[in-house]
XYZ file of C-alpha atoms in Angstrom:
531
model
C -61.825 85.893 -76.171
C -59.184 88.350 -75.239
C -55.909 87.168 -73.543
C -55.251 88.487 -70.474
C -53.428 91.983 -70.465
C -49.563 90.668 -69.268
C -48.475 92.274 -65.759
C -46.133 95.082 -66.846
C -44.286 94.499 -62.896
C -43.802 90.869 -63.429
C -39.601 90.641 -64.006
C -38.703 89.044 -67.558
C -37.326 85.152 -67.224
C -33.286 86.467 -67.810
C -33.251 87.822 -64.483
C -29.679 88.202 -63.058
C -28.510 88.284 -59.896
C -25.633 91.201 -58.892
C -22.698 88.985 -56.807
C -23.017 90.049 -53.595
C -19.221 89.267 -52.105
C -18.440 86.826 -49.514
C -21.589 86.166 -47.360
C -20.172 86.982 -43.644
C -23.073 86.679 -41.482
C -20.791 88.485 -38.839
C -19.782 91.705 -41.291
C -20.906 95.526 -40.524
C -23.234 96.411 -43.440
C -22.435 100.182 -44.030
C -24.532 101.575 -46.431
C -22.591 104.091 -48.536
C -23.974 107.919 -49.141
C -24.932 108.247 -52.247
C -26.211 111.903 -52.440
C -25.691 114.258 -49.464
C -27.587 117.533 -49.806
C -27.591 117.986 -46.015
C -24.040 118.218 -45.743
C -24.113 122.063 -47.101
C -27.115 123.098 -45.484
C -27.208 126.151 -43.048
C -28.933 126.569 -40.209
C -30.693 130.053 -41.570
C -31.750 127.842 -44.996
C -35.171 126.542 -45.240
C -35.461 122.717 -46.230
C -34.938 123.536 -49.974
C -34.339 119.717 -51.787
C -32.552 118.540 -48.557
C -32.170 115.199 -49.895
C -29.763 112.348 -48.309
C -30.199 108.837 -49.716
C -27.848 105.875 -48.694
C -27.239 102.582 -50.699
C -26.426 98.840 -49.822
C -26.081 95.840 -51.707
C -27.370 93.029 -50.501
C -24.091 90.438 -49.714
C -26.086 88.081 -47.670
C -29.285 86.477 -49.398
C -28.643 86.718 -53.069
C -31.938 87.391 -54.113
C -33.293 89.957 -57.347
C -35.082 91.574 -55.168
C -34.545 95.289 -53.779
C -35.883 97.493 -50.837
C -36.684 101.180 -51.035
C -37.067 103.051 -47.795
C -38.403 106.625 -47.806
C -38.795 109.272 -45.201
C -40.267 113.025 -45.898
C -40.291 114.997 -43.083
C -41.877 118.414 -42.619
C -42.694 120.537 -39.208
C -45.704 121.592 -40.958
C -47.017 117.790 -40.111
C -47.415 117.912 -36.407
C -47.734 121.684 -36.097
C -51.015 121.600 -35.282
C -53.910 119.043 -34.631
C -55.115 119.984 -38.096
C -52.717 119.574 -39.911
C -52.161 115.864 -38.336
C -55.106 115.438 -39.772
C -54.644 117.001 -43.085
C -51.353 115.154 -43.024
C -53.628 111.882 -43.184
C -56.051 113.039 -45.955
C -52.283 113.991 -48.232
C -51.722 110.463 -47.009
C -55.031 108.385 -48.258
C -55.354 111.094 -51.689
C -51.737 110.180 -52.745
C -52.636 106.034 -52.426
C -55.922 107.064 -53.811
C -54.397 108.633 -57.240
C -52.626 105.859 -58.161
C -54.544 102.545 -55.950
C -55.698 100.780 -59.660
C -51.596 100.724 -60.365
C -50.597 99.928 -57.144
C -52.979 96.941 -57.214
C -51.061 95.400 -60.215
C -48.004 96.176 -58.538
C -49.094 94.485 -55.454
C -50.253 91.147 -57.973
C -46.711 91.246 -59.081
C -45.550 90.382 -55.587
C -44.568 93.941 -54.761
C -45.155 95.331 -51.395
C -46.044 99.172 -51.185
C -47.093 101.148 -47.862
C -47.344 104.814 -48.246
C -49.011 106.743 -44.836
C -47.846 109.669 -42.394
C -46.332 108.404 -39.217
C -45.582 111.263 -37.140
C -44.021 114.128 -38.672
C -43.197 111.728 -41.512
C -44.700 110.720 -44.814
C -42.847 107.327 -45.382
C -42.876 105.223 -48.692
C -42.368 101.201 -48.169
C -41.820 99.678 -51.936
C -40.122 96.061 -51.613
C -40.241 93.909 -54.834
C -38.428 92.853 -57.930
C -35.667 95.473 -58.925
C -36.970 95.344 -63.083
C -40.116 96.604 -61.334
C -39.183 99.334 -59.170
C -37.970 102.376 -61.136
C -42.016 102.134 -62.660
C -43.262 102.199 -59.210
C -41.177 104.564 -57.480
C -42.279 106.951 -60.530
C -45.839 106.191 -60.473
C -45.116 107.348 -56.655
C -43.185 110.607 -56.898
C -45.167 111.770 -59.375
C -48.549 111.156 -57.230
C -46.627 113.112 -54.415
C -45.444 116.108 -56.739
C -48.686 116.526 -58.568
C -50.234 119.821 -58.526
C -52.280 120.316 -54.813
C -55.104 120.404 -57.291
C -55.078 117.305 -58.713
C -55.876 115.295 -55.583
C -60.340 115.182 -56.694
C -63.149 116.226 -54.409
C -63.718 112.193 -54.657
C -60.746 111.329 -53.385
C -60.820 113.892 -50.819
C -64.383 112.718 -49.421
C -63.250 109.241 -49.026
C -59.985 110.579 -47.143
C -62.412 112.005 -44.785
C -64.661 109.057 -44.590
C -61.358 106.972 -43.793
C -60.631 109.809 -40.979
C -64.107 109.392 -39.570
C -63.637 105.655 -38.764
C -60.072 106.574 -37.302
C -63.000 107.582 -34.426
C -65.465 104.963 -34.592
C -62.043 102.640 -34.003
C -60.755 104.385 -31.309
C -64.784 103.440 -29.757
C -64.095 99.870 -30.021
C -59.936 99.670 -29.158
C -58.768 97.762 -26.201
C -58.458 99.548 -23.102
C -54.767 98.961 -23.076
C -53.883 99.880 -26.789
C -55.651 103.126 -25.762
C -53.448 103.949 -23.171
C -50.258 102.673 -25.025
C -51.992 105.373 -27.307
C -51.928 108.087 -25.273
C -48.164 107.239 -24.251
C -47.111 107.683 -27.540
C -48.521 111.365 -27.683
C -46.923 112.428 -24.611
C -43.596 110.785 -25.219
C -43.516 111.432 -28.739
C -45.779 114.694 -30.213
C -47.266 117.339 -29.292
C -49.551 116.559 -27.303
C -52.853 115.984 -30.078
C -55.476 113.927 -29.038
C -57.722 111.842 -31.947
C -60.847 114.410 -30.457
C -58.397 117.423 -30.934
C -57.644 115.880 -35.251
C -60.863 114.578 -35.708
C -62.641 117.582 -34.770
C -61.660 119.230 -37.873
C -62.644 116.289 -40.450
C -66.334 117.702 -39.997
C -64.825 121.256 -41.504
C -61.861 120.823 -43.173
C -62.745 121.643 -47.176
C -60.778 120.482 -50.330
C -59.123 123.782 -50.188
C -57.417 123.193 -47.005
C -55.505 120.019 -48.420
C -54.224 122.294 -51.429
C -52.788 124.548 -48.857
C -51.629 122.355 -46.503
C -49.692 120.011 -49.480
C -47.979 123.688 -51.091
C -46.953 124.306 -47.560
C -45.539 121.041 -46.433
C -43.642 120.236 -49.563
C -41.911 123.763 -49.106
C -40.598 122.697 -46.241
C -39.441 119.027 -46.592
C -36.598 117.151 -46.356
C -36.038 113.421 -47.149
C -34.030 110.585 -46.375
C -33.541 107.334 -48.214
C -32.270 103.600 -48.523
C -31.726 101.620 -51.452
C -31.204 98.432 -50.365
C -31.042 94.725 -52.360
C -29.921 93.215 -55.469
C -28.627 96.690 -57.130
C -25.018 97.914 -57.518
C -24.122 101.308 -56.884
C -24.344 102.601 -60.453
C -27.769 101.030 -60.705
C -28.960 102.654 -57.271
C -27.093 106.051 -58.448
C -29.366 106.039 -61.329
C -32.958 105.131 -59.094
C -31.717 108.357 -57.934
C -30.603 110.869 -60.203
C -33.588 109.267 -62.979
C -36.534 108.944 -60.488
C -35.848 110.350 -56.973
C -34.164 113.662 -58.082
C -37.788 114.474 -59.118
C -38.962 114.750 -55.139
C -37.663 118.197 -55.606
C -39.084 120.526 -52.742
C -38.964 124.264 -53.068
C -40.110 127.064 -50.060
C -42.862 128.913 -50.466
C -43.901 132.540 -50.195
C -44.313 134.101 -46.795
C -48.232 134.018 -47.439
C -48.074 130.709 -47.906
C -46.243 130.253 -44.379
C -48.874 132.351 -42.981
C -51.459 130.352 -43.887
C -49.345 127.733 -42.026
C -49.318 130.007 -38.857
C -52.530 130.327 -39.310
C -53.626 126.431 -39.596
C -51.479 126.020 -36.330
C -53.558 127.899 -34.511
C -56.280 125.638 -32.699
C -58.547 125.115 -29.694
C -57.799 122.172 -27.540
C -60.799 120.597 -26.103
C -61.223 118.054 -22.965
C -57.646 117.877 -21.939
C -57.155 115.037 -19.382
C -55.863 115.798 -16.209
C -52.764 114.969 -14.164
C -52.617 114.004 -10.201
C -49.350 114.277 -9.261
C -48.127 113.166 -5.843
C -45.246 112.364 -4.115
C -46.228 109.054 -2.241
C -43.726 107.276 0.443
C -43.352 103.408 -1.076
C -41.511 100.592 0.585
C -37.641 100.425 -0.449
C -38.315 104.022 -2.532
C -37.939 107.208 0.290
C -39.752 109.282 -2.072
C -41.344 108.074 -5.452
C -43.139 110.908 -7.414
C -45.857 109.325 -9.069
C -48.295 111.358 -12.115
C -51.451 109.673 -12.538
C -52.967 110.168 -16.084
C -56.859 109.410 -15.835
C -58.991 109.052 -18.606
C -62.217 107.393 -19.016
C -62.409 104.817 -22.072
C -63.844 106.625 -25.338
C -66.933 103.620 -24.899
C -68.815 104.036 -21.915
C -69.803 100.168 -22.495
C -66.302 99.249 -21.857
C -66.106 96.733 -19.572
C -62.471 96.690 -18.955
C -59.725 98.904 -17.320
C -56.613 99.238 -18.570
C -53.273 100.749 -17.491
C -49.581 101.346 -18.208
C -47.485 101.970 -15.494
C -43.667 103.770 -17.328
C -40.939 104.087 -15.558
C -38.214 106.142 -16.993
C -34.709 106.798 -16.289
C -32.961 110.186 -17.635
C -31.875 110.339 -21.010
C -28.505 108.968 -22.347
C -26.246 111.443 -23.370
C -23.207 109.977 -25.002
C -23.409 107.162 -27.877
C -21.547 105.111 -25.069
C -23.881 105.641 -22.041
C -27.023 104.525 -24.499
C -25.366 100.987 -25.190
C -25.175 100.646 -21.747
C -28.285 101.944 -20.725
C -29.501 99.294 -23.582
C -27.576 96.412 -22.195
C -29.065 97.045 -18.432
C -32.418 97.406 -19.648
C -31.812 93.904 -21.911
C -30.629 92.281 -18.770
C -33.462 93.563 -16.687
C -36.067 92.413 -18.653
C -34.581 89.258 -19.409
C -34.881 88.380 -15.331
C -38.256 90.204 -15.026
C -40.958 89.214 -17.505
C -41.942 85.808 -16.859
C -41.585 86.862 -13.006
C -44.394 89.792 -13.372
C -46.051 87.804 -15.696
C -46.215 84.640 -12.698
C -46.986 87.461 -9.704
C -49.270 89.764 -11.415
C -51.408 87.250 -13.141
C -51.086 83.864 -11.758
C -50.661 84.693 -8.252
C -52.651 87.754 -7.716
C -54.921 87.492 -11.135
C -55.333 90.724 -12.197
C -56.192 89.813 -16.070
C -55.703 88.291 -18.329
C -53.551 90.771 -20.492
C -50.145 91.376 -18.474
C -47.204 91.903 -19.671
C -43.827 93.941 -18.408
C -41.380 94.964 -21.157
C -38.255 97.656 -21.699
C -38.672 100.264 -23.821
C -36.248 102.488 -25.575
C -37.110 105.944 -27.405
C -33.630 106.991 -29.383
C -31.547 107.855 -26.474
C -34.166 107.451 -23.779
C -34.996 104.217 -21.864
C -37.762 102.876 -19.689
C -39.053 99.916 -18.428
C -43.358 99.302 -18.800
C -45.984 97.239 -16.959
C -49.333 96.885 -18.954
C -52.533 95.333 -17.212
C -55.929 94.899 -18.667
C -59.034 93.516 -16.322
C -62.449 93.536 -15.434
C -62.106 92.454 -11.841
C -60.020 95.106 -10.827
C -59.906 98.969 -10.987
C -57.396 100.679 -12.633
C -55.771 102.339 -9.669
C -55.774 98.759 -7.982
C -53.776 97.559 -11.131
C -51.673 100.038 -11.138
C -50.994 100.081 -7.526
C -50.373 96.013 -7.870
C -47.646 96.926 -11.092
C -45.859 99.608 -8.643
C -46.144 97.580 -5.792
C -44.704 94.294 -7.771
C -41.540 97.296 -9.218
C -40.556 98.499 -5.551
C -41.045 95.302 -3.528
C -40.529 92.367 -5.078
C -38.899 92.883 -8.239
C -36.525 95.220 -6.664
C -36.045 92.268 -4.122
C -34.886 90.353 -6.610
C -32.357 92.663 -8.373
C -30.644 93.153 -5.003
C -30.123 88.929 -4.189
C -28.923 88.583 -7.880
C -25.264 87.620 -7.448
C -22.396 87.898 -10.264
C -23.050 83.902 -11.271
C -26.290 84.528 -12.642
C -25.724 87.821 -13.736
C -22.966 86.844 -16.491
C -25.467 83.492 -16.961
C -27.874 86.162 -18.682
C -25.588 87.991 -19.856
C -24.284 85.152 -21.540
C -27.533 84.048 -23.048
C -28.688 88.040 -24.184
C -24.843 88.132 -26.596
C -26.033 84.959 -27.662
C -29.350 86.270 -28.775
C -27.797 89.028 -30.540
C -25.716 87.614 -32.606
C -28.169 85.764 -34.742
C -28.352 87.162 -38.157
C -31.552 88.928 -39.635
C -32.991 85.471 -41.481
C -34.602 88.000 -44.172
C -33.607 90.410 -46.582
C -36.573 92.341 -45.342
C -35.584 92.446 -41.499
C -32.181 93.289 -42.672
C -33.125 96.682 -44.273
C -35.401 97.428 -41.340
C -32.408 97.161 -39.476
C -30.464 99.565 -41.420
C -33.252 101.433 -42.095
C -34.098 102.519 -38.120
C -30.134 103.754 -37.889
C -30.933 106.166 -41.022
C -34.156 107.557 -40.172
C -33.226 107.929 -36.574
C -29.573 109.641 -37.427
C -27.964 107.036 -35.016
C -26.220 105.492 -37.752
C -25.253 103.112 -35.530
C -24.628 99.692 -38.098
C -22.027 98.198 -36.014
C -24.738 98.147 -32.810
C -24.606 94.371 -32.435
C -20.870 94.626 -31.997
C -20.997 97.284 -29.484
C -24.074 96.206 -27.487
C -22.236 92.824 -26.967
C -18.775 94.972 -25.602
C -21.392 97.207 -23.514
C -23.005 93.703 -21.828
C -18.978 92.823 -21.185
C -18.964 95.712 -19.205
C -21.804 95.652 -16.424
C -21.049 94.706 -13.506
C -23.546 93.661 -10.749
C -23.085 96.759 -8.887
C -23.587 99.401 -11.987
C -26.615 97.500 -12.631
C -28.224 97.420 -9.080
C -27.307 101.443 -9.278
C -29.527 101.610 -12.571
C -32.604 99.823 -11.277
C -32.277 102.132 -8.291
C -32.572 104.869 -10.454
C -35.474 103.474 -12.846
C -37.105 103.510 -9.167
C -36.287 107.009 -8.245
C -37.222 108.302 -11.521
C -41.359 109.250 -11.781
C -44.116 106.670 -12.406
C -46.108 107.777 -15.288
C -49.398 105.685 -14.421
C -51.935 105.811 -17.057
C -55.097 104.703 -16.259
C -57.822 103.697 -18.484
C -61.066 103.413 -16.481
C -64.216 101.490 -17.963
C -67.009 100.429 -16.350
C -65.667 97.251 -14.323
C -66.416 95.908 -10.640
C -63.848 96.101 -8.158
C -63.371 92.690 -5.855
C -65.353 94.756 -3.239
C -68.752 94.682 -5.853
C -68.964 98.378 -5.980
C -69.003 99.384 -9.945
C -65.779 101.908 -11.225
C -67.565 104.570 -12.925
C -66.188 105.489 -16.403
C -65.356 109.297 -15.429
C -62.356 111.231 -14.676
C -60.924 111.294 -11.137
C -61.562 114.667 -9.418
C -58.333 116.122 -8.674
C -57.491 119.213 -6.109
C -56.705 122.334 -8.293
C -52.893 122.473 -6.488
C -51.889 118.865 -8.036
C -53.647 119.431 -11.424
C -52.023 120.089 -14.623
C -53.630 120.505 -17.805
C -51.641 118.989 -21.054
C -51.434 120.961 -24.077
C -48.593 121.402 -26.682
C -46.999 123.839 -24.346
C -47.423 122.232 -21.179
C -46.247 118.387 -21.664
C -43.045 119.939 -22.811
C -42.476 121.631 -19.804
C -43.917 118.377 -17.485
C -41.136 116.218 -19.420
C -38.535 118.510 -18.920
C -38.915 118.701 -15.184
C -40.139 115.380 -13.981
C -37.203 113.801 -16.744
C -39.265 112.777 -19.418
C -36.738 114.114 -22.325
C -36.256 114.863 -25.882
C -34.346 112.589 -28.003
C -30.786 114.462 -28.607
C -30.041 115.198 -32.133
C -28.405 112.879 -34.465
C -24.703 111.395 -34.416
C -22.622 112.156 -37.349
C -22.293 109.641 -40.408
C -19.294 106.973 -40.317
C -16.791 107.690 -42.033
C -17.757 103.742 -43.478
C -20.188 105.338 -45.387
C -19.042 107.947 -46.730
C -15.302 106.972 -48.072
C -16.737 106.220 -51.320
C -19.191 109.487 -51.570
């Protein structure tokens, strides 16, 4: 019998652990710049090898282990609903090429995720550092290799994958639906799963060889090395194996075909009612009702998501506040709308009310699912629960039990991340999000120091003045009355109607307040001392 082949990812036994300093559980991590190619770049330059990777060791948990962050970003990836969808397929061919070596990585204890998220393809490899200069190989050379090289084979089961992207959406939860559909307005171009998944029926292995010359020609990346490394070992991860994600523009006929691919039909756009509806303790609340019917006509449930959102921050300052208020304002409201909305009125059994915070942009949400009610009748409960009683509330709070919370929420954030894993998340969102924000503990805590009762009374005022973005999920459930909610979408007078597309969610953002994130804030000075 033949012994087993050994597991070339499994670390050798003299495995040695780089010191990592004192262990203060209370010290700013900075991660230093380690290569910096966007520092040069002009504004007339296409994204020609616009690489900038950032390394930290690991002083806290003293374990051979390292973390590897990667983010490739192209516009070609949510120019068009197509190419969302051929941003996928490049997704699932890539994991496809090398799956049989990723599978004896992933025996070895290593953790790999590689997928599109937005107008990024990101790379996840966590494991043990003898191990990861083989992986992150096997991985930029899967994403480099020649469009071509990606089979028919792999290609087919790509679209296969896509195709039950569809039959899921059938089946998902009335509520995850609509949290879906927030995320497109708030966050893309507005591109629907119809609108991508109309193309996986005519989309050839041709199109994914254009697509992948076009979208590494204009790419940038960032990166983290993060873990049991020191900075001439991480300097080497990237001049040895990352250097090779080398990304070059392409021809003006190859940007044409881009142009080209952009260039779609959008089908079944749901509507928007928007009307400006007197509500008790709100003179005027503007409120835009997004109706949809669930995907399932069996559905049995509705489902809705009522968002409230206040304007955008615009200073690095006003954003730690806006952060702190919307901290303390959940922290006094989600057990209470959790008691009124489902113990005391019963609306369903899914309801929950959380903040929510987009970059720069902040919000407070109320999410309902039930069968006994209608989706307006939720929604009208969640707005009803915002303008009365909640509001109510925030205006008897008194200066006692405002510093109680606030006491409680600095206590709350000054735990430590317990794992090395939730530690490079941390650093991680500051790097892909250019906030670069690593001291944010220390400054959140000095921002909750400086509310008062009265600047946080004005910002709940304004969450209220700001418009209600009500999606509503219909299905096919029975009102209290017994008369049955039909799955369909609410007729609308042509006046009050908007129709969302790419070009016209931009616009609707811009003028009820529903903004882009601002760009990025510049690097500490932390991090780059020793560049």
């Amino acid at each position: 019998t033949n012994p087993p082949v050994p597991n070339p990812y499994l670390p050798s036994q003299d495995i040695k652990v780089v010191p990592g300093g004192i262990k203060d559980v209370n010290a700013v991590n900075f991660p230093v710049l380690l290569r910096d190619d966007w520092a040069n770049r002009r504004s007339d330059m296409p994204g020609d090898s616009m690489r900038r990777i950032f390394w930290a060791l690991d002083t806290r948990f003293s374990q051979p282990r390292v973390n590897v962050r990667l983010a490739l970003t192209s516009k070609v990836f949510y120019s068009s609903a197509k190419n969302e969808l051929l941003g996928s397929l490049l997704a699932y061919c890539i994991r496809d090429r090398i799956r049989q070596e990723l599978q004896v990585a992933s025996e070895a204890g290593y953790h790999i995720i590689i997928t599109i998220s937005g107008k990024r393809l990101q790379v996840v490899v966590s494991g043990f550092r003898q191990g990861i200069d083989g992986i992150l190989h096997l991985i930029t050379d899967a994403i480099m290799a020649p469009p071509c090289a990606h089979s028919p084979e792999s290609f087919e089961k790509a679209r296969g994958s896509a195709m039950s992207v569809f039959a899921n959406e059938q089946t998902t939860s009335p509520t995850k639906y609509a949290e879906s559909l927030l995320d497109e307005i708030l966050e893309q171009p507005y591109y629907s799963n119809k609108e991508r998944l109309q193309h996986v029926y005519i989309v050839e292995h041709a199109d994914l060889t254009n697509f992948q010359k076009t979208a590494l020609g204009d790419m940038s990346m960032v990166g983290l090395i993060h873990g049991n490394c020191d900075k001439a070992d991480a300097q080497r991860i990237v001049d040895q194996v990352l250097s090779k994600l080398h990304f070059e523009s392409k021809t003006d006929e190859q940007e044409t075909d881009h142009n080209g691919s952009s260039n779609i039909t959008i089908i079944s756009p749901p509507k928007l009612e928007v009307n400006t509806i007197p509500v008790a303790s709100v003179p005027q609340q503007t409120i835009v009702k997004l109706i949809v019917p669930h995907p399932n006509p069996k559905e049995a449930n509705n489902g809705i998501i009522n968002y409230y959102q206040i304007k955008a921050a615009t200073s690095l300052q006003e954003n730690e506040e806006a952060t702190a208020m919307s901290m303390i304002l959940y922290s006094m409201s989600h057990n209470y709308a959790f008691h009124e909305l489902r113990t005391v009125k019963g609306l369903g059994y899914i309801v929950h009310a959380r903040r929510e915070r987009r970059s720069n942009v902040h919000a407070y949400k109320i999410t309902i699912q039930s069968q006994s009610f209608s989706a307006e009748e939720c929604s009208d409960a969640a707005n009803e629960f915002m303008t009365v009683k909640l509001n109510r509330k925030v205006g008897e709070l008194n200066v006692t039990s405002l510093e109680a919370i606030k006491d409680a929420l600095k206590e709350t954030i000054s735990k430590p991340p317990m794992t090395l894993t939730d530690l490079t998340d941390t650093l991680w969102t500051e790097i892909v999000s250019e906030n670069y924000n690593f001291a944010r503990k220390a400054k959140l805590a000095a921002a909750l120091d400086h509310i008062t009762l009265e600047k946080f009374q004005q910002f709940y005022t304004l969450l209220l003045e700001a418009p209600l973005l009500s999606i509503q999920v219909k299905g096919n459930s029975k009102s209290p009355n017994g008369q049955q909610t039909p799955a369909t979408v609410v007729p609308v007078s042509s006046n009050s109607t908007t129709i969302l597309t790419a070009e016209t969610v931009k616009t609707y953002k811009e003028a009820q307040g529903y903004h882009y994130p601002l760009p990025g804030n510049p690097i500490p000075m932390e991090c780059v001392a020793q560049f």
